[in-house]
Short mmCIF file of C-alpha atoms in Angstrom, two decimals:
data_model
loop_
_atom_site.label_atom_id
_atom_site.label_comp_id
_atom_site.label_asym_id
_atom_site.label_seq_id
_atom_site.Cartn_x
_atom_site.Cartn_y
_atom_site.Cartn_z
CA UNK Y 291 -20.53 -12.40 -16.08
CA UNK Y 292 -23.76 -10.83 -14.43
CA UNK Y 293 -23.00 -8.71 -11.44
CA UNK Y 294 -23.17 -10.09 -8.26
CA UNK Y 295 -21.89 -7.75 -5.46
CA UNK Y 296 -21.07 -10.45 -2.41
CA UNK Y 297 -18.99 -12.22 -4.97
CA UNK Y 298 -17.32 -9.19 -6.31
CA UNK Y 299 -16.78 -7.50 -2.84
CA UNK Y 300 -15.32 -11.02 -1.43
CA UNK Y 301 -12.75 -11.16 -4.43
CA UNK Y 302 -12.15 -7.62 -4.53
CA UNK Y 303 -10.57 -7.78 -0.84
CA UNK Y 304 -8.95 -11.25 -1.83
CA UNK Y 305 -7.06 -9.03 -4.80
CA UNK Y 306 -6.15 -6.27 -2.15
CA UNK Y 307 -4.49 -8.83 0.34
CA UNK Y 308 -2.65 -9.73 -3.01
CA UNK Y 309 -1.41 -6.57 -3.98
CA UNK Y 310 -0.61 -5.51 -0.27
CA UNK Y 311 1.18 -8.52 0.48
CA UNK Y 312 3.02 -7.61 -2.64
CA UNK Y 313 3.74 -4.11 -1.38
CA UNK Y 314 4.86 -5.03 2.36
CA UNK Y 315 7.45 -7.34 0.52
CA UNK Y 316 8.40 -4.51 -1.65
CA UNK Y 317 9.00 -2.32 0.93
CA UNK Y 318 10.72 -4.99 3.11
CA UNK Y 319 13.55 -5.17 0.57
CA UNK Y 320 13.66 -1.88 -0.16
CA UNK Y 321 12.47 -1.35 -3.34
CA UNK Y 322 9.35 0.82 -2.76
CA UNK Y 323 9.98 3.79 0.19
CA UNK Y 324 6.66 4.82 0.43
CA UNK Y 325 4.64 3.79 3.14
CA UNK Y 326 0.55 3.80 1.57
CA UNK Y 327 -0.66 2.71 4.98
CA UNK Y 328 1.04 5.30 7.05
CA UNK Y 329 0.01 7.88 4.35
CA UNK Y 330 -3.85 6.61 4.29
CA UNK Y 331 -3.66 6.81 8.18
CA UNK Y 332 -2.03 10.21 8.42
CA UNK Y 333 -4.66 11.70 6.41
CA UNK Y 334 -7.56 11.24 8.54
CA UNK Y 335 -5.71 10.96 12.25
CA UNK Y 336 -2.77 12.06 14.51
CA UNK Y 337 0.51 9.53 13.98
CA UNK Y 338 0.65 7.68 16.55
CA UNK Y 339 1.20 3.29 16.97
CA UNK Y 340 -2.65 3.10 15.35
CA UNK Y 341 -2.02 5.32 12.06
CA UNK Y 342 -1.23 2.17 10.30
CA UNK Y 343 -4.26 0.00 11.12
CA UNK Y 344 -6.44 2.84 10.05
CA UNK Y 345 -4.89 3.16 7.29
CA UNK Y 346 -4.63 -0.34 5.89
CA UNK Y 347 -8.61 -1.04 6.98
CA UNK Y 348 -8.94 1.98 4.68
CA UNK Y 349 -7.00 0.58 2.03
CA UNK Y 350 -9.11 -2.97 2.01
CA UNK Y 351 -12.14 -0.99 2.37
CA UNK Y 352 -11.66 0.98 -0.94
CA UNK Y 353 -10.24 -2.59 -2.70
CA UNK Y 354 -13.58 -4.24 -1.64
CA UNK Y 355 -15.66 -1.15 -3.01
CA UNK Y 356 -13.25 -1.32 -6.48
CA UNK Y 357 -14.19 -4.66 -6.24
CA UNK Y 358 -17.89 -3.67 -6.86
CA UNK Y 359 -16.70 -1.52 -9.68
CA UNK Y 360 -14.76 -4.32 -11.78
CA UNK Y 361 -17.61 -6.38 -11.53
CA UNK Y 362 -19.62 -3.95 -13.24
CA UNK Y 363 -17.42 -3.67 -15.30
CA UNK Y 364 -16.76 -7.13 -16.45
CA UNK Y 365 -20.71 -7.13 -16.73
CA UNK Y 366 -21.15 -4.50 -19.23
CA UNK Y 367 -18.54 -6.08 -21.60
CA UNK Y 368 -19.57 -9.07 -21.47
CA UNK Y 369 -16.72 -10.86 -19.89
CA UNK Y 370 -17.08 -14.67 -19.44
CA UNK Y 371 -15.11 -16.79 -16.68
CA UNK Y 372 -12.47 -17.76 -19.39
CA UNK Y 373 -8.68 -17.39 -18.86
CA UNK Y 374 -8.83 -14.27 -21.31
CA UNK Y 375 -10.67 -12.99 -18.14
CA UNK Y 376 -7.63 -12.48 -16.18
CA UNK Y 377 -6.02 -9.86 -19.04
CA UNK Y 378 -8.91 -8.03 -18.82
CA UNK Y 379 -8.40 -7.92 -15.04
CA UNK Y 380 -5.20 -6.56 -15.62
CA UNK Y 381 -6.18 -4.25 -18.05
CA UNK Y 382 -8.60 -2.92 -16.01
CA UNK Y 383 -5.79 -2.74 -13.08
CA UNK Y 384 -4.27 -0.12 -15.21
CA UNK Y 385 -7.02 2.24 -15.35
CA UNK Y 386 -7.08 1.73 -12.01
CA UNK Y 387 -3.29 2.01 -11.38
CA UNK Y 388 -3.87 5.85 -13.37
CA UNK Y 389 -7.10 6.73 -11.19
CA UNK Y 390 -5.11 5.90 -7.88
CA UNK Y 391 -1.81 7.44 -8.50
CA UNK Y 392 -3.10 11.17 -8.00
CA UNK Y 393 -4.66 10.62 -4.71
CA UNK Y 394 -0.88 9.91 -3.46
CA UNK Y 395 -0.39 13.75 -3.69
CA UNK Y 396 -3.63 14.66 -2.64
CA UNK Y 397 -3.51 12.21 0.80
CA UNK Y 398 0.88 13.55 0.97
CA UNK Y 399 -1.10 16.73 1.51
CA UNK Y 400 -3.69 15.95 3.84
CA UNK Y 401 -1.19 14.27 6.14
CA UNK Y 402 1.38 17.27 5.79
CA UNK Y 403 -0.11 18.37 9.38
CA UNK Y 404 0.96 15.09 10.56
CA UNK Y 405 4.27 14.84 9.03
CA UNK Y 406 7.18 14.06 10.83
CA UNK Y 407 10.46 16.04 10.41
CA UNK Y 408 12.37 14.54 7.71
CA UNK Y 409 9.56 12.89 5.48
CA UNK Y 410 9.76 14.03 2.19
CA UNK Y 411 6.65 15.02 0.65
CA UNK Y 412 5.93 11.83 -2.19
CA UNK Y 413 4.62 14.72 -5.27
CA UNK Y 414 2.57 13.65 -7.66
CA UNK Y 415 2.44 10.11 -8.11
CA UNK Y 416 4.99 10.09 -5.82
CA UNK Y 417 7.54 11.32 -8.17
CA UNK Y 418 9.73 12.40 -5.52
CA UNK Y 419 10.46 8.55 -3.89
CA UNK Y 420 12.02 7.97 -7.78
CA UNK Y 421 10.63 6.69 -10.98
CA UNK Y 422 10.24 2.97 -9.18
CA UNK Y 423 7.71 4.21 -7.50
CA UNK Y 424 5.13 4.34 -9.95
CA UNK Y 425 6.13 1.71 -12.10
CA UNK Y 426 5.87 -0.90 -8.83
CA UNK Y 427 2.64 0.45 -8.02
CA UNK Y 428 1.67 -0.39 -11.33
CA UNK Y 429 2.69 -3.60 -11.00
CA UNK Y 430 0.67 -4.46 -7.77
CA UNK Y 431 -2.55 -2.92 -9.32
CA UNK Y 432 -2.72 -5.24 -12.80
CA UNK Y 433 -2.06 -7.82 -9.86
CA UNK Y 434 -4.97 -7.00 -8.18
CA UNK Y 435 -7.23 -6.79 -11.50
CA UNK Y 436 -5.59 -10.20 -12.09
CA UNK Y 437 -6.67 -11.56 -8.97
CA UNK Y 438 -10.07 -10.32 -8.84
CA UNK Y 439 -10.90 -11.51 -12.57
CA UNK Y 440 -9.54 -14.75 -11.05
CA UNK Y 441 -11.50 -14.89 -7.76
CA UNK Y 442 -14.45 -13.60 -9.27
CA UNK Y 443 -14.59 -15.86 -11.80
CA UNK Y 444 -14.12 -19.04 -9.66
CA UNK Y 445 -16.91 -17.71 -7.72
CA UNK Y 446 -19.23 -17.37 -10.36
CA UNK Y 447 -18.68 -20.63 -11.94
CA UNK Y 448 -19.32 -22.50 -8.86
CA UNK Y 449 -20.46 -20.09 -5.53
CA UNK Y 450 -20.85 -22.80 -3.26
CA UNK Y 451 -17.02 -21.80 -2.50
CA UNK Y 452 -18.28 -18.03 -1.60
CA UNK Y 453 -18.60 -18.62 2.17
CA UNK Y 454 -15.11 -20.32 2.28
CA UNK Y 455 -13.92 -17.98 0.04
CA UNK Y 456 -15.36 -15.05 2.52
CA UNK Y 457 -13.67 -16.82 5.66
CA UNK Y 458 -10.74 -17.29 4.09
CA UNK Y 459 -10.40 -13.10 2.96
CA UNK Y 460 -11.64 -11.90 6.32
CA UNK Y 461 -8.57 -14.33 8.06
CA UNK Y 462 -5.89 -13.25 5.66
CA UNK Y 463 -6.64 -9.30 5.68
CA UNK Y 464 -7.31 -9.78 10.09
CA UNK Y 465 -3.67 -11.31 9.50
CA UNK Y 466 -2.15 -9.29 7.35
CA UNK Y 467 -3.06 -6.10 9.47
CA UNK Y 468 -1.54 -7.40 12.49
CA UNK Y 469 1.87 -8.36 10.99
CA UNK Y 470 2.03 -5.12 9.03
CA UNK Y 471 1.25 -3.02 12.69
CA UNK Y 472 4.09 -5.78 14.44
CA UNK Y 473 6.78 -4.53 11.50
CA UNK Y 474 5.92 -1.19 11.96
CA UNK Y 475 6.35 -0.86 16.09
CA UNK Y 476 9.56 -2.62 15.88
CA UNK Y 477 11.02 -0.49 13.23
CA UNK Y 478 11.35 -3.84 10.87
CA UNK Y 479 9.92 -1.25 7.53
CA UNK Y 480 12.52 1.15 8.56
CA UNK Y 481 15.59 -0.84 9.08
CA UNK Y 482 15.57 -4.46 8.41
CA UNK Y 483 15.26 -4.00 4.59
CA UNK Y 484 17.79 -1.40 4.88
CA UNK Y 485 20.11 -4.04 6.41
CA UNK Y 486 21.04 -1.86 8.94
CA UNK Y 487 21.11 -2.23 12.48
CA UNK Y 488 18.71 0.28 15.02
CA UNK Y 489 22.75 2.26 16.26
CA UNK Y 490 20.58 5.19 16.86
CA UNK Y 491 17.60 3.99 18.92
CA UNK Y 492 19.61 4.91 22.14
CA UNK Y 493 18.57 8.81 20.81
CA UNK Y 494 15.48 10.46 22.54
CA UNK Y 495 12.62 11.37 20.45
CA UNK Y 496 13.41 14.84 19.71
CA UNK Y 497 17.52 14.19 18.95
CA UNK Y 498 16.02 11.44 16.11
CA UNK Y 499 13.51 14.53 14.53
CA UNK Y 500 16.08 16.77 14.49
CA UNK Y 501 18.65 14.99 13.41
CA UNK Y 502 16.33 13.90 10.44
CA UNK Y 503 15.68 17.17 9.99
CA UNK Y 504 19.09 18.25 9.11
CA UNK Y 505 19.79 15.59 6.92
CA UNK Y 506 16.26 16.71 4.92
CA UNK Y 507 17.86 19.88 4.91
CA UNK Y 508 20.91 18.15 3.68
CA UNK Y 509 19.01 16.80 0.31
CA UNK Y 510 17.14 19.46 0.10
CA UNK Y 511 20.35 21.49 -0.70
CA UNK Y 512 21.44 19.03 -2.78
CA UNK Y 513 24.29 18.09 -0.60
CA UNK Y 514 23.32 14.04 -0.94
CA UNK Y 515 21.37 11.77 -3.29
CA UNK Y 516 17.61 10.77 -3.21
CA UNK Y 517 19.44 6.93 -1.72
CA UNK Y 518 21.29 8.50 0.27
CA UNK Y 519 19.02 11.00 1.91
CA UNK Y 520 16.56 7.44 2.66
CA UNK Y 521 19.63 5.78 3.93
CA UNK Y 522 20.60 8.74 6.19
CA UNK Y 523 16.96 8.98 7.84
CA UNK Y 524 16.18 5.70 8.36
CA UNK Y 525 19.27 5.04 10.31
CA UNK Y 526 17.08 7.33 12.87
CA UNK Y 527 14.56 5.18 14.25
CA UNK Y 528 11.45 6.09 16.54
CA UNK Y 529 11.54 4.11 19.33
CA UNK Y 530 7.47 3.43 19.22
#
């Protein structure tokens, strides 16, 4: 497939949307712990009710540029619109997946300045949320390769769809963005896939920080699990 950069920037936020919605529901049930939006936004602004906005128009804006690079890609190996297209995707979501991983540490440090008391530091590859960590975001990058060799392949075959296919990205991302910054002022990331109910919102600002501060302090000594220690602090929610 020759490279064409509307197509490939237009499928490349279509795979993002993909892989994000994946990770909102992973985090909704509980199975991922880290929040990538609230870590993006931390790095480059104060916490406050907007870190998470900046942070996921961040996010699309570096899956629209990766988009640019997969296209190149599938150029200079020759890749044709074929199913066989959408393993390479995913191929290439690995490579991906191992170029991406690292910056977790570097933007855990960046936002350190931000960091609110009882936030564990996520380590390299973000080692220290557990081993499911790394192997979901692994998962939700071949799903965006897979996604963008799909896109950008329909797009290429016929691009009369390219306009609706633009539309259609710019909607869904405006979307998602809004629900994610909804879930996140009412605490939904925090508690509802915790199944627990908000017992401790009646607590003023700096009785929830400290008392997630002892319970760090608690793991930290090795007093409670990893689980527990995530079960502990979110049962201390920020009224936002």
């Amino acid at each position: 497939m020759t490279f064409d950069g509307e197509s490939a920037v237009i499928a490349g936020l279509a795979a993002t949307f993909a892989m994000t919605l994946f990770y909102v529901w992973a985090l909704w049930v509980g199975w991922l712990h880290l929040d990538f939006a609230r870590l993006l936004g931390d790095g480059v602004m104060r916490h406050g009710p907007g870190t998470v906005v900046v942070g996921l128009l961040l996010h699309f804006a570096s899956g629209g540029a990766f988009g640019l690079l997969y296209a190149a890609l599938f150029d200079i190996v020759g890749l044709s619109p074929t199913p066989i297209a959408l393993l390479v995707g995913a191929g290439f979501g690995v490579f991906h997946f191992l170029l991406a991983m690292p910056l977790i540490h570097l933007a855990g440090n960046l936002g350190a300045r931000h960091r609110l008391p009882g936030d564990v530091n996520p380590g390299e590859w973000g080692i220290n949320y557990g081993p499911q960590e790394a192997g979901l975001r692994l998962v939700g990058h071949m799903l965006y390769g897979t996604v963008m060799a799909a896109i950008y392949s329909a797009l290429k075959v016929d691009p009369a769809y390219r306009t609706a296919a633009l539309a259609t990205a710019v909607v869904s991302v405006v979307g998602l963005v809004v629900l994610y910054q909804r879930l996140f002022q009412q605490g939904e990331l925090e508690i509802r896939r915790q199944g627990q109910a908000p017992t401790q919102r009646h607590l003023s600002t700096d009785e929830v920080l400290a008392a997630r501060a002892r319970v760090q302090q608690r793991f930290e000594q090795g007093e409670i699990t990893f689980d527990e220690y995530q079960r502990q602090r979110r049962s201390y929610a920020i009224d936002p």
